[in-house]
Short mmCIF file of C-alpha atoms in Angstrom, two decimals:
data_model
loop_
_atom_site.label_atom_id
_atom_site.label_comp_id
_atom_site.label_asym_id
_atom_site.label_seq_id
_atom_site.Cartn_x
_atom_site.Cartn_y
_atom_site.Cartn_z
CA UNK A 19 167.70 140.67 -15.95
CA UNK A 20 166.09 138.05 -13.71
CA UNK A 21 166.26 140.01 -10.47
CA UNK A 22 162.75 141.40 -10.91
CA UNK A 23 161.30 137.93 -11.43
CA UNK A 24 159.96 137.07 -8.02
CA UNK A 25 157.93 133.85 -7.70
CA UNK A 26 155.44 133.79 -4.83
CA UNK A 27 154.86 130.87 -2.55
CA UNK A 28 151.15 130.39 -1.78
CA UNK A 29 150.01 127.82 0.76
CA UNK A 30 146.32 127.10 0.05
CA UNK A 31 144.35 125.33 2.77
CA UNK A 32 140.71 124.31 2.46
CA UNK A 33 138.10 122.83 4.77
CA UNK A 34 136.01 119.99 3.25
CA UNK A 35 133.63 119.99 1.53
CA UNK A 36 134.78 123.40 0.24
CA UNK A 37 137.17 123.58 -2.72
CA UNK A 38 140.41 125.56 -3.06
CA UNK A 39 138.49 128.14 -5.09
CA UNK A 40 140.45 128.26 -8.34
CA UNK A 41 140.77 126.47 -11.69
CA UNK A 42 144.02 125.12 -13.09
CA UNK A 43 144.06 125.26 -16.88
CA UNK A 44 146.06 125.09 -20.05
CA UNK A 45 145.01 127.34 -22.88
CA UNK A 46 145.65 127.35 -26.59
CA UNK A 47 148.70 129.42 -27.64
CA UNK A 48 149.48 130.19 -23.97
CA UNK A 49 152.41 128.57 -22.16
CA UNK A 50 152.31 127.19 -18.64
CA UNK A 51 149.77 125.89 -16.13
CA UNK A 52 147.44 128.83 -15.52
CA UNK A 53 145.52 129.83 -12.42
CA UNK A 54 142.03 130.95 -13.47
CA UNK A 55 138.70 131.97 -11.89
CA UNK A 56 140.01 132.69 -8.39
CA UNK A 57 136.85 132.91 -6.29
CA UNK A 58 136.28 135.86 -3.99
CA UNK A 59 137.10 135.13 -0.30
CA UNK A 60 138.19 131.60 -1.24
CA UNK A 61 141.27 129.86 0.25
CA UNK A 62 143.04 130.56 -3.08
CA UNK A 63 142.42 134.32 -2.90
CA UNK A 64 143.40 134.46 0.79
CA UNK A 65 146.66 132.62 -0.05
CA UNK A 66 147.50 135.28 -2.65
CA UNK A 67 146.76 133.47 -5.92
CA UNK A 68 145.80 135.73 -8.83
CA UNK A 69 144.20 135.15 -12.22
CA UNK A 70 146.86 134.41 -14.83
CA UNK A 71 149.51 133.18 -12.37
CA UNK A 72 151.62 130.30 -13.72
CA UNK A 73 152.36 127.35 -11.43
CA UNK A 74 156.08 126.55 -11.30
CA UNK A 75 156.13 124.12 -8.37
CA UNK A 76 153.58 122.03 -6.49
CA UNK A 77 154.63 120.93 -3.02
CA UNK A 78 158.26 121.70 -3.88
CA UNK A 79 158.34 119.80 -7.19
CA UNK A 80 159.02 121.66 -10.44
CA UNK A 81 156.03 121.06 -12.75
CA UNK A 82 156.23 123.72 -15.46
CA UNK A 83 157.15 121.17 -18.15
CA UNK A 84 155.03 118.30 -16.81
CA UNK A 85 151.88 116.99 -18.46
CA UNK A 86 148.93 119.08 -17.31
CA UNK A 87 146.88 116.05 -16.21
CA UNK A 88 149.72 115.00 -13.87
CA UNK A 89 149.91 118.46 -12.31
CA UNK A 90 146.15 118.48 -11.77
CA UNK A 91 146.34 115.04 -10.17
CA UNK A 92 149.01 116.19 -7.68
CA UNK A 93 146.94 119.22 -6.66
CA UNK A 94 143.77 117.11 -6.41
CA UNK A 95 145.46 114.53 -4.20
CA UNK A 96 147.28 116.94 -1.89
CA UNK A 97 144.64 116.50 0.78
CA UNK A 98 143.37 119.73 2.28
CA UNK A 99 146.53 121.78 1.80
CA UNK A 100 148.78 122.45 -1.19
CA UNK A 101 151.86 124.68 -1.58
CA UNK A 102 152.11 126.40 -4.97
CA UNK A 103 155.07 128.41 -6.22
CA UNK A 104 153.68 130.80 -8.85
CA UNK A 105 154.87 133.56 -11.15
CA UNK A 106 152.59 136.37 -12.31
CA UNK A 107 151.55 136.52 -15.98
CA UNK A 108 153.82 139.42 -17.04
CA UNK A 109 156.89 137.95 -15.32
CA UNK A 110 156.26 134.50 -16.80
CA UNK A 111 156.01 135.92 -20.33
CA UNK A 112 159.19 137.96 -19.75
CA UNK A 113 161.02 134.85 -18.49
CA UNK A 114 159.88 132.86 -21.55
CA UNK A 115 161.03 135.64 -23.89
CA UNK A 116 164.46 135.95 -22.25
CA UNK A 117 165.00 132.19 -21.98
CA UNK A 118 165.21 132.23 -18.18
CA UNK A 119 165.63 128.82 -16.54
CA UNK A 120 162.40 128.67 -14.55
CA UNK A 121 163.49 125.59 -12.62
CA UNK A 122 166.54 127.44 -11.26
CA UNK A 123 164.39 130.49 -10.57
CA UNK A 124 161.94 128.37 -8.63
CA UNK A 125 164.75 126.57 -6.82
CA UNK A 126 166.16 129.86 -5.54
CA UNK A 127 162.77 131.01 -4.39
CA UNK A 128 162.24 127.73 -2.57
CA UNK A 129 165.54 127.84 -0.65
CA UNK A 130 165.03 128.09 3.08
CA UNK A 131 161.31 127.37 2.81
CA UNK A 132 161.36 123.61 2.48
CA UNK A 133 160.22 123.05 6.03
CA UNK A 134 156.79 124.42 5.08
CA UNK A 135 156.50 122.37 1.93
CA UNK A 136 155.26 118.85 1.68
CA UNK A 137 157.52 116.08 0.38
CA UNK A 138 157.58 115.57 -3.38
CA UNK A 139 155.00 113.21 -4.84
CA UNK A 140 156.07 109.70 -5.89
CA UNK A 141 158.21 109.33 -9.00
CA UNK A 142 158.38 106.47 -11.52
CA UNK A 143 161.06 106.45 -14.24
CA UNK A 144 161.53 110.17 -13.68
CA UNK A 145 157.84 111.01 -14.17
CA UNK A 146 155.40 112.17 -11.50
CA UNK A 147 152.76 109.59 -10.61
CA UNK A 148 149.41 109.99 -8.90
CA UNK A 149 149.58 110.48 -5.16
CA UNK A 150 148.37 107.36 -3.28
CA UNK A 151 145.02 107.69 -1.50
CA UNK A 152 143.11 105.59 1.01
CA UNK A 153 139.99 103.97 -0.48
CA UNK A 154 136.38 103.90 0.67
CA UNK A 155 134.80 100.53 -0.11
CA UNK A 156 131.11 99.71 0.33
CA UNK A 157 130.53 96.01 1.03
CA UNK A 158 127.15 94.36 0.52
CA UNK A 159 126.91 91.06 2.39
CA UNK A 160 126.24 87.92 0.37
CA UNK A 161 125.01 84.45 1.32
CA UNK A 162 128.56 83.38 2.25
CA UNK A 163 129.32 86.57 4.18
CA UNK A 164 131.72 89.29 3.12
CA UNK A 165 134.44 87.00 1.76
CA UNK A 166 137.55 87.94 3.76
CA UNK A 167 139.38 87.41 7.05
CA UNK A 168 141.30 89.77 9.33
CA UNK A 169 144.74 89.38 10.88
CA UNK A 170 147.12 91.40 13.03
CA UNK A 171 150.75 91.94 12.04
CA UNK A 172 153.39 92.29 14.73
CA UNK A 173 154.81 95.79 14.96
CA UNK A 174 152.12 97.29 12.72
CA UNK A 175 149.06 99.27 13.68
CA UNK A 176 145.59 98.00 12.79
CA UNK A 177 144.16 94.88 11.19
CA UNK A 178 144.86 93.59 7.69
CA UNK A 179 142.59 91.97 5.09
CA UNK A 180 143.58 88.38 4.28
CA UNK A 181 142.05 85.30 2.61
CA UNK A 182 140.10 87.45 0.18
CA UNK A 183 137.60 85.42 -1.83
CA UNK A 184 138.09 86.32 -5.52
CA UNK A 185 134.34 86.40 -6.12
CA UNK A 186 133.20 87.53 -2.68
CA UNK A 187 131.50 90.73 -1.58
CA UNK A 188 134.75 92.40 -0.44
CA UNK A 189 136.56 91.74 -3.75
CA UNK A 190 133.59 93.11 -5.70
CA UNK A 191 133.76 96.26 -3.58
CA UNK A 192 137.43 96.78 -4.52
CA UNK A 193 139.05 95.43 -1.34
CA UNK A 194 142.49 93.84 -1.87
CA UNK A 195 144.57 91.37 0.11
CA UNK A 196 146.81 93.06 2.73
CA UNK A 197 144.76 96.25 2.76
CA UNK A 198 144.88 97.83 6.22
CA UNK A 199 141.58 98.67 7.88
CA UNK A 200 141.37 102.26 9.13
CA UNK A 201 137.66 102.98 9.61
CA UNK A 202 134.40 101.05 9.82
CA UNK A 203 131.29 103.11 9.05
CA UNK A 204 133.14 106.37 9.61
CA UNK A 205 134.72 105.37 12.95
CA UNK A 206 138.47 104.79 13.36
CA UNK A 207 139.34 101.22 14.39
CA UNK A 208 143.15 101.29 14.18
CA UNK A 209 143.48 100.82 17.93
CA UNK A 210 140.64 98.28 18.27
CA UNK A 211 141.26 94.61 19.02
CA UNK A 212 140.48 91.86 16.53
CA UNK A 213 137.42 90.93 18.58
CA UNK A 214 136.13 94.52 18.68
CA UNK A 215 136.49 94.95 14.91
CA UNK A 216 134.72 91.65 14.14
CA UNK A 217 131.90 92.73 16.46
CA UNK A 218 131.52 96.06 14.62
CA UNK A 219 131.38 94.33 11.23
CA UNK A 220 128.71 91.92 12.47
CA UNK A 221 126.74 94.76 14.06
CA UNK A 222 126.62 96.51 10.68
CA UNK A 223 124.48 93.59 9.40
CA UNK A 224 124.16 93.52 5.58
CA UNK A 225 126.12 96.64 4.59
CA UNK A 226 129.45 97.97 5.83
CA UNK A 227 131.74 100.83 4.76
CA UNK A 228 135.51 100.36 5.04
CA UNK A 229 138.22 102.98 4.80
CA UNK A 230 141.33 101.09 3.68
CA UNK A 231 144.98 101.83 3.06
CA UNK A 232 147.73 99.77 1.44
CA UNK A 233 151.49 99.66 2.00
CA UNK A 234 152.24 102.37 -0.58
CA UNK A 235 149.59 104.73 0.83
CA UNK A 236 150.74 104.12 4.41
CA UNK A 237 154.34 104.89 3.46
CA UNK A 238 153.39 108.09 1.63
CA UNK A 239 151.15 109.45 4.40
CA UNK A 240 153.77 108.64 7.06
CA UNK A 241 156.46 110.48 5.06
CA UNK A 242 154.11 113.49 4.70
CA UNK A 243 153.15 113.38 8.40
CA UNK A 244 149.55 113.34 7.20
CA UNK A 245 146.63 111.60 8.89
CA UNK A 246 144.71 108.97 6.92
CA UNK A 247 141.03 109.87 6.93
CA UNK A 248 137.90 109.65 4.80
CA UNK A 249 138.30 113.35 3.87
CA UNK A 250 141.34 112.47 1.75
CA UNK A 251 139.95 109.17 0.43
CA UNK A 252 139.22 108.21 -3.15
CA UNK A 253 135.48 107.69 -3.71
CA UNK A 254 135.88 106.01 -7.09
CA UNK A 255 135.04 102.52 -5.86
CA UNK A 256 131.72 103.53 -4.33
CA UNK A 257 128.98 101.89 -6.43
CA UNK A 258 126.28 104.54 -5.92
CA UNK A 259 126.83 108.08 -7.17
CA UNK A 260 124.97 111.37 -6.69
CA UNK A 261 123.21 112.65 -9.83
CA UNK A 262 123.80 116.10 -11.27
CA UNK A 263 120.60 117.30 -12.95
CA UNK A 264 120.28 120.45 -15.05
CA UNK A 265 116.69 121.65 -15.42
CA UNK A 266 115.46 124.31 -17.82
CA UNK A 267 112.63 126.42 -16.41
CA UNK A 268 109.33 125.88 -18.27
CA UNK A 269 106.23 128.07 -18.56
CA UNK A 270 104.92 126.65 -15.28
CA UNK A 271 108.25 126.63 -13.46
CA UNK A 272 110.45 123.58 -12.98
CA UNK A 273 107.66 121.09 -12.34
CA UNK A 274 108.34 119.77 -8.82
CA UNK A 275 107.80 120.56 -5.13
CA UNK A 276 110.34 120.59 -2.32
CA UNK A 277 109.55 119.42 1.19
CA UNK A 278 111.72 119.47 4.29
CA UNK A 279 111.55 116.34 6.44
CA UNK A 280 111.24 117.45 10.05
CA UNK A 281 112.89 114.38 11.60
CA UNK A 282 115.98 114.32 9.32
CA UNK A 283 116.27 117.88 8.00
CA UNK A 284 116.53 116.48 4.45
CA UNK A 285 115.14 118.52 1.55
CA UNK A 286 113.09 115.99 -0.44
CA UNK A 287 111.78 116.24 -4.00
CA UNK A 288 108.03 115.62 -4.26
CA UNK A 289 105.29 115.57 -6.93
CA UNK A 290 107.48 115.70 -10.05
CA UNK A 291 105.04 116.50 -12.87
CA UNK A 292 105.15 113.96 -15.68
CA UNK A 293 106.21 115.70 -18.87
CA UNK A 294 107.77 118.61 -16.96
CA UNK A 295 111.35 119.79 -17.52
CA UNK A 296 112.26 118.26 -14.13
CA UNK A 297 110.93 114.84 -15.16
CA UNK A 298 112.68 115.03 -18.53
CA UNK A 299 115.96 115.90 -16.80
CA UNK A 300 115.68 112.76 -14.62
CA UNK A 301 114.47 114.17 -11.30
CA UNK A 302 112.40 111.67 -9.32
CA UNK A 303 109.98 111.69 -6.41
CA UNK A 304 111.75 111.18 -3.05
CA UNK A 305 115.16 112.26 -4.38
CA UNK A 306 117.08 114.04 -1.63
CA UNK A 307 118.57 117.41 -2.52
CA UNK A 308 122.30 117.85 -1.76
CA UNK A 309 123.25 121.06 -3.57
CA UNK A 310 121.75 123.85 -5.71
CA UNK A 311 123.99 125.37 -8.39
CA UNK A 312 127.09 124.00 -6.68
CA UNK A 313 126.13 125.21 -3.18
CA UNK A 314 125.49 122.67 -0.44
CA UNK A 315 122.05 122.89 1.22
CA UNK A 316 122.70 120.77 4.32
CA UNK A 317 121.73 122.79 7.40
CA UNK A 318 119.73 125.40 5.49
CA UNK A 319 116.06 126.02 6.23
CA UNK A 320 113.34 125.33 3.65
CA UNK A 321 112.84 128.97 2.61
CA UNK A 322 116.57 129.48 1.96
CA UNK A 323 116.76 126.44 -0.33
CA UNK A 324 113.61 127.39 -2.23
CA UNK A 325 115.07 130.88 -2.60
CA UNK A 326 118.25 129.48 -4.17
CA UNK A 327 116.21 127.55 -6.74
CA UNK A 328 113.93 130.50 -7.52
CA UNK A 329 116.96 132.77 -7.88
CA UNK A 330 117.97 130.78 -10.99
CA UNK A 331 116.20 132.56 -13.82
CA UNK A 332 116.37 130.23 -16.85
CA UNK A 333 117.80 127.01 -15.43
CA UNK A 334 118.96 125.40 -12.21
CA UNK A 335 121.46 122.62 -11.48
CA UNK A 336 120.61 120.21 -8.67
CA UNK A 337 122.79 117.56 -7.06
CA UNK A 338 120.52 114.80 -5.74
CA UNK A 339 120.71 111.28 -4.33
CA UNK A 340 118.12 108.57 -4.04
CA UNK A 341 117.44 106.99 -0.63
CA UNK A 342 119.83 104.07 -1.19
CA UNK A 343 122.70 106.36 -2.16
CA UNK A 344 121.95 108.66 0.77
CA UNK A 345 122.07 105.71 3.17
CA UNK A 346 125.46 104.63 1.77
CA UNK A 347 127.01 108.07 2.27
CA UNK A 348 125.52 108.37 5.75
CA UNK A 349 127.09 105.01 6.60
CA UNK A 350 130.49 106.46 5.66
CA UNK A 351 129.66 109.66 7.58
CA UNK A 352 130.52 111.86 4.59
CA UNK A 353 128.36 114.14 2.48
CA UNK A 354 127.46 113.16 -1.11
CA UNK A 355 128.69 116.67 -1.92
CA UNK A 356 132.21 115.29 -1.34
CA UNK A 357 131.81 113.17 -4.47
CA UNK A 358 130.59 116.19 -6.41
CA UNK A 359 133.54 118.44 -5.64
CA UNK A 360 136.11 115.64 -5.99
CA UNK A 361 134.65 114.59 -9.32
CA UNK A 362 134.62 118.07 -10.85
CA UNK A 363 137.21 118.51 -13.59
CA UNK A 364 139.23 121.62 -12.71
CA UNK A 365 140.73 121.71 -16.24
CA UNK A 366 137.93 122.53 -18.67
CA UNK A 367 139.27 122.41 -22.22
CA UNK A 368 138.24 125.00 -24.78
CA UNK A 369 135.26 123.83 -26.80
CA UNK A 370 137.16 123.73 -30.08
CA UNK A 371 139.86 121.54 -28.50
CA UNK A 372 137.20 119.13 -27.18
CA UNK A 373 135.63 118.91 -30.62
CA UNK A 374 138.96 118.15 -32.25
CA UNK A 375 139.64 115.38 -29.76
CA UNK A 376 136.18 113.94 -30.28
CA UNK A 377 136.66 113.89 -34.06
CA UNK A 378 139.98 112.08 -33.76
CA UNK A 379 138.45 109.39 -31.56
CA UNK A 380 135.43 109.05 -33.79
CA UNK A 381 137.37 108.03 -36.89
CA UNK A 382 139.64 105.60 -35.05
CA UNK A 383 137.41 102.55 -34.79
CA UNK A 384 140.18 99.97 -34.44
CA UNK A 385 140.34 97.84 -31.27
CA UNK A 386 143.69 97.65 -29.46
CA UNK A 387 145.68 94.67 -28.18
CA UNK A 388 147.24 95.56 -24.83
CA UNK A 389 149.84 93.25 -23.27
CA UNK A 390 150.98 93.83 -19.72
CA UNK A 391 153.01 92.32 -16.88
CA UNK A 392 151.63 92.55 -13.33
CA UNK A 393 153.33 95.08 -11.07
CA UNK A 394 153.57 95.21 -7.25
CA UNK A 395 150.04 96.66 -7.05
CA UNK A 396 148.49 94.46 -9.73
CA UNK A 397 147.77 95.37 -13.35
CA UNK A 398 146.77 98.92 -12.48
CA UNK A 399 143.12 99.13 -13.52
CA UNK A 400 139.61 98.31 -12.34
CA UNK A 401 136.73 96.68 -14.15
CA UNK A 402 133.22 98.07 -14.02
CA UNK A 403 129.75 97.56 -15.42
CA UNK A 404 126.50 99.50 -15.65
CA UNK A 405 123.54 97.74 -14.06
CA UNK A 406 121.20 96.12 -16.60
CA UNK A 407 123.47 97.08 -19.51
CA UNK A 408 125.71 94.68 -21.48
CA UNK A 409 129.48 94.94 -21.55
CA UNK A 410 132.29 95.66 -19.13
CA UNK A 411 134.49 98.73 -19.21
CA UNK A 412 137.84 99.77 -17.77
CA UNK A 413 138.24 102.51 -15.19
CA UNK A 414 140.78 103.75 -12.61
CA UNK A 415 143.72 103.18 -14.96
CA UNK A 416 146.69 104.01 -12.77
CA UNK A 417 149.18 106.53 -14.17
CA UNK A 418 152.34 104.73 -15.36
CA UNK A 419 150.94 101.38 -14.18
CA UNK A 420 151.12 98.21 -16.33
CA UNK A 421 147.74 98.85 -17.99
CA UNK A 422 148.52 102.51 -18.71
CA UNK A 423 151.91 101.59 -20.22
CA UNK A 424 150.22 98.92 -22.36
CA UNK A 425 147.83 101.49 -23.84
CA UNK A 426 144.66 100.81 -21.84
CA UNK A 427 142.52 103.92 -21.29
CA UNK A 428 139.72 104.84 -18.92
CA UNK A 429 136.25 103.94 -20.31
CA UNK A 430 137.68 101.40 -22.77
CA UNK A 431 135.27 98.50 -23.40
CA UNK A 432 136.70 95.07 -22.72
CA UNK A 433 136.36 92.63 -25.61
CA UNK A 434 138.80 89.76 -24.94
CA UNK A 435 140.88 88.43 -22.05
CA UNK A 436 143.87 86.34 -23.16
CA UNK A 437 142.25 85.65 -26.54
CA UNK A 438 138.80 84.70 -25.17
CA UNK A 439 135.82 86.91 -26.04
CA UNK A 440 134.19 88.04 -22.77
CA UNK A 441 131.57 90.51 -24.04
CA UNK A 442 128.71 88.27 -22.95
CA UNK A 443 130.31 86.90 -19.79
CA UNK A 444 129.34 87.92 -16.26
CA UNK A 445 131.40 90.37 -14.23
CA UNK A 446 132.49 87.65 -11.78
CA UNK A 447 133.62 85.32 -14.54
CA UNK A 448 135.71 87.99 -16.26
CA UNK A 449 137.32 89.05 -12.95
CA UNK A 450 138.17 85.39 -12.29
CA UNK A 451 139.77 85.09 -15.76
CA UNK A 452 141.96 88.11 -15.08
CA UNK A 453 142.95 86.88 -11.62
CA UNK A 454 143.76 83.41 -13.00
CA UNK A 455 146.01 84.78 -15.75
CA UNK A 456 149.08 84.93 -13.52
CA UNK A 457 151.63 87.69 -14.05
CA UNK A 458 150.91 88.27 -17.75
CA UNK A 459 147.69 89.55 -19.25
CA UNK A 460 146.56 90.34 -22.80
CA UNK A 461 143.41 92.42 -23.30
CA UNK A 462 141.57 93.37 -26.46
CA UNK A 463 139.87 96.71 -25.82
CA UNK A 464 138.21 99.47 -27.81
CA UNK A 465 137.06 103.02 -27.11
CA UNK A 466 133.45 103.84 -26.21
CA UNK A 467 132.90 105.45 -29.63
CA UNK A 468 134.33 102.41 -31.42
CA UNK A 469 132.15 100.07 -29.35
CA UNK A 470 129.00 102.05 -30.26
CA UNK A 471 130.04 102.07 -33.93
CA UNK A 472 130.63 98.31 -34.12
CA UNK A 473 127.41 97.55 -32.22
CA UNK A 474 125.43 99.89 -34.47
CA UNK A 475 126.86 98.28 -37.60
CA UNK A 476 126.46 94.78 -36.14
CA UNK A 477 130.18 94.09 -36.75
CA UNK A 478 131.89 91.51 -34.47
CA UNK A 479 135.01 92.93 -32.76
CA UNK A 480 138.06 90.68 -33.23
CA UNK A 481 141.80 90.88 -32.60
CA UNK A 482 142.49 90.72 -36.35
CA UNK A 483 141.04 94.23 -36.70
CA UNK A 484 143.71 95.72 -34.41
CA UNK A 485 146.94 97.25 -35.71
#
């Protein structure tokens, strides 16, 4: 009965900043991880992916019964190439109906092809974890310098970060002790001497961009025979982000002009009319245009870009950066469009599912006490703040890390650290509290909706309110 079930192995390879050209989704009342919206002439279509295909394996690992978010994370972090074993829609439904063991089916299809597949992603307690990535960190020099030293380690390539000041510029940028330095301002320095690296950091004056790896990332990339580069880096620690602006066309158009700078080739926003739809959407004079409706404009002439905007009948979506953000990305020698395509969620939920989730969160206004023990890579989360706004919030919660296991979630607001209310404390002070807590840490956190509710009702958030 299973002889006609023939999974297909599709190796999808992309060239940054392009995407793979498909969406990976789960849908209500439909089993499996579905391939959707395969773009014409995209890497996905050329590799043989078809709408409705179900993903059985990613890079050789059976994922049919895994959490969807974990499968998405593996695909996202596979660098520029991913190997998918898929089954067409009709065959998948037939296999489900007949009770076919899809893992065995996939295993047979994979036999003899392992040399083309990448090694399985890391596992923790039998569950798939996020693939390690190098990190881009943007350091802004302070009065006491950058707050770290460099050392060489015998038998190991490159220089390592040591003597990291807990409240220094490097720590604030997300740098960690024993991180290995790969690039400075987009240039590889793994074979440079200590003296040469120090000279490059000094030459960069008040701002420097580091590409860093840690022991876990080094081990993973070595096992995959992959090259560490900024193209595969996480951009989450970068403090300045591009802005995605959706503008509805008004009676007099969008309400701004576009000018091409002759010396840089940048397409620059000018003369945003006050009160126009562009101004209301947040577009500003001197913003630099990166993309129009998801298409990058770098290298296009002025008429082509204007044509793309005019082609949008009722609305247009612009990706823009201000001058400071543009300078940061140019320092790293990557396009701000990289952030855009890495940040896109390839798993859009159905609207009714989103609404149900939102309702559940809305009624649960209780804070949560989260107790954790430090792991080899720390507590497994980062702390962030929005400039000129009160409060600190959690982000980059690592899958299956101490914080994740303790119940901490991305975008949680931090209320207490080890029983001390920190809502009015500075970022540096809270970071110091966490670092001084040793191997055990207790946080009182609450969701964004709960935080807004308590603030709106003027209710103090305390540990006694938690379950």
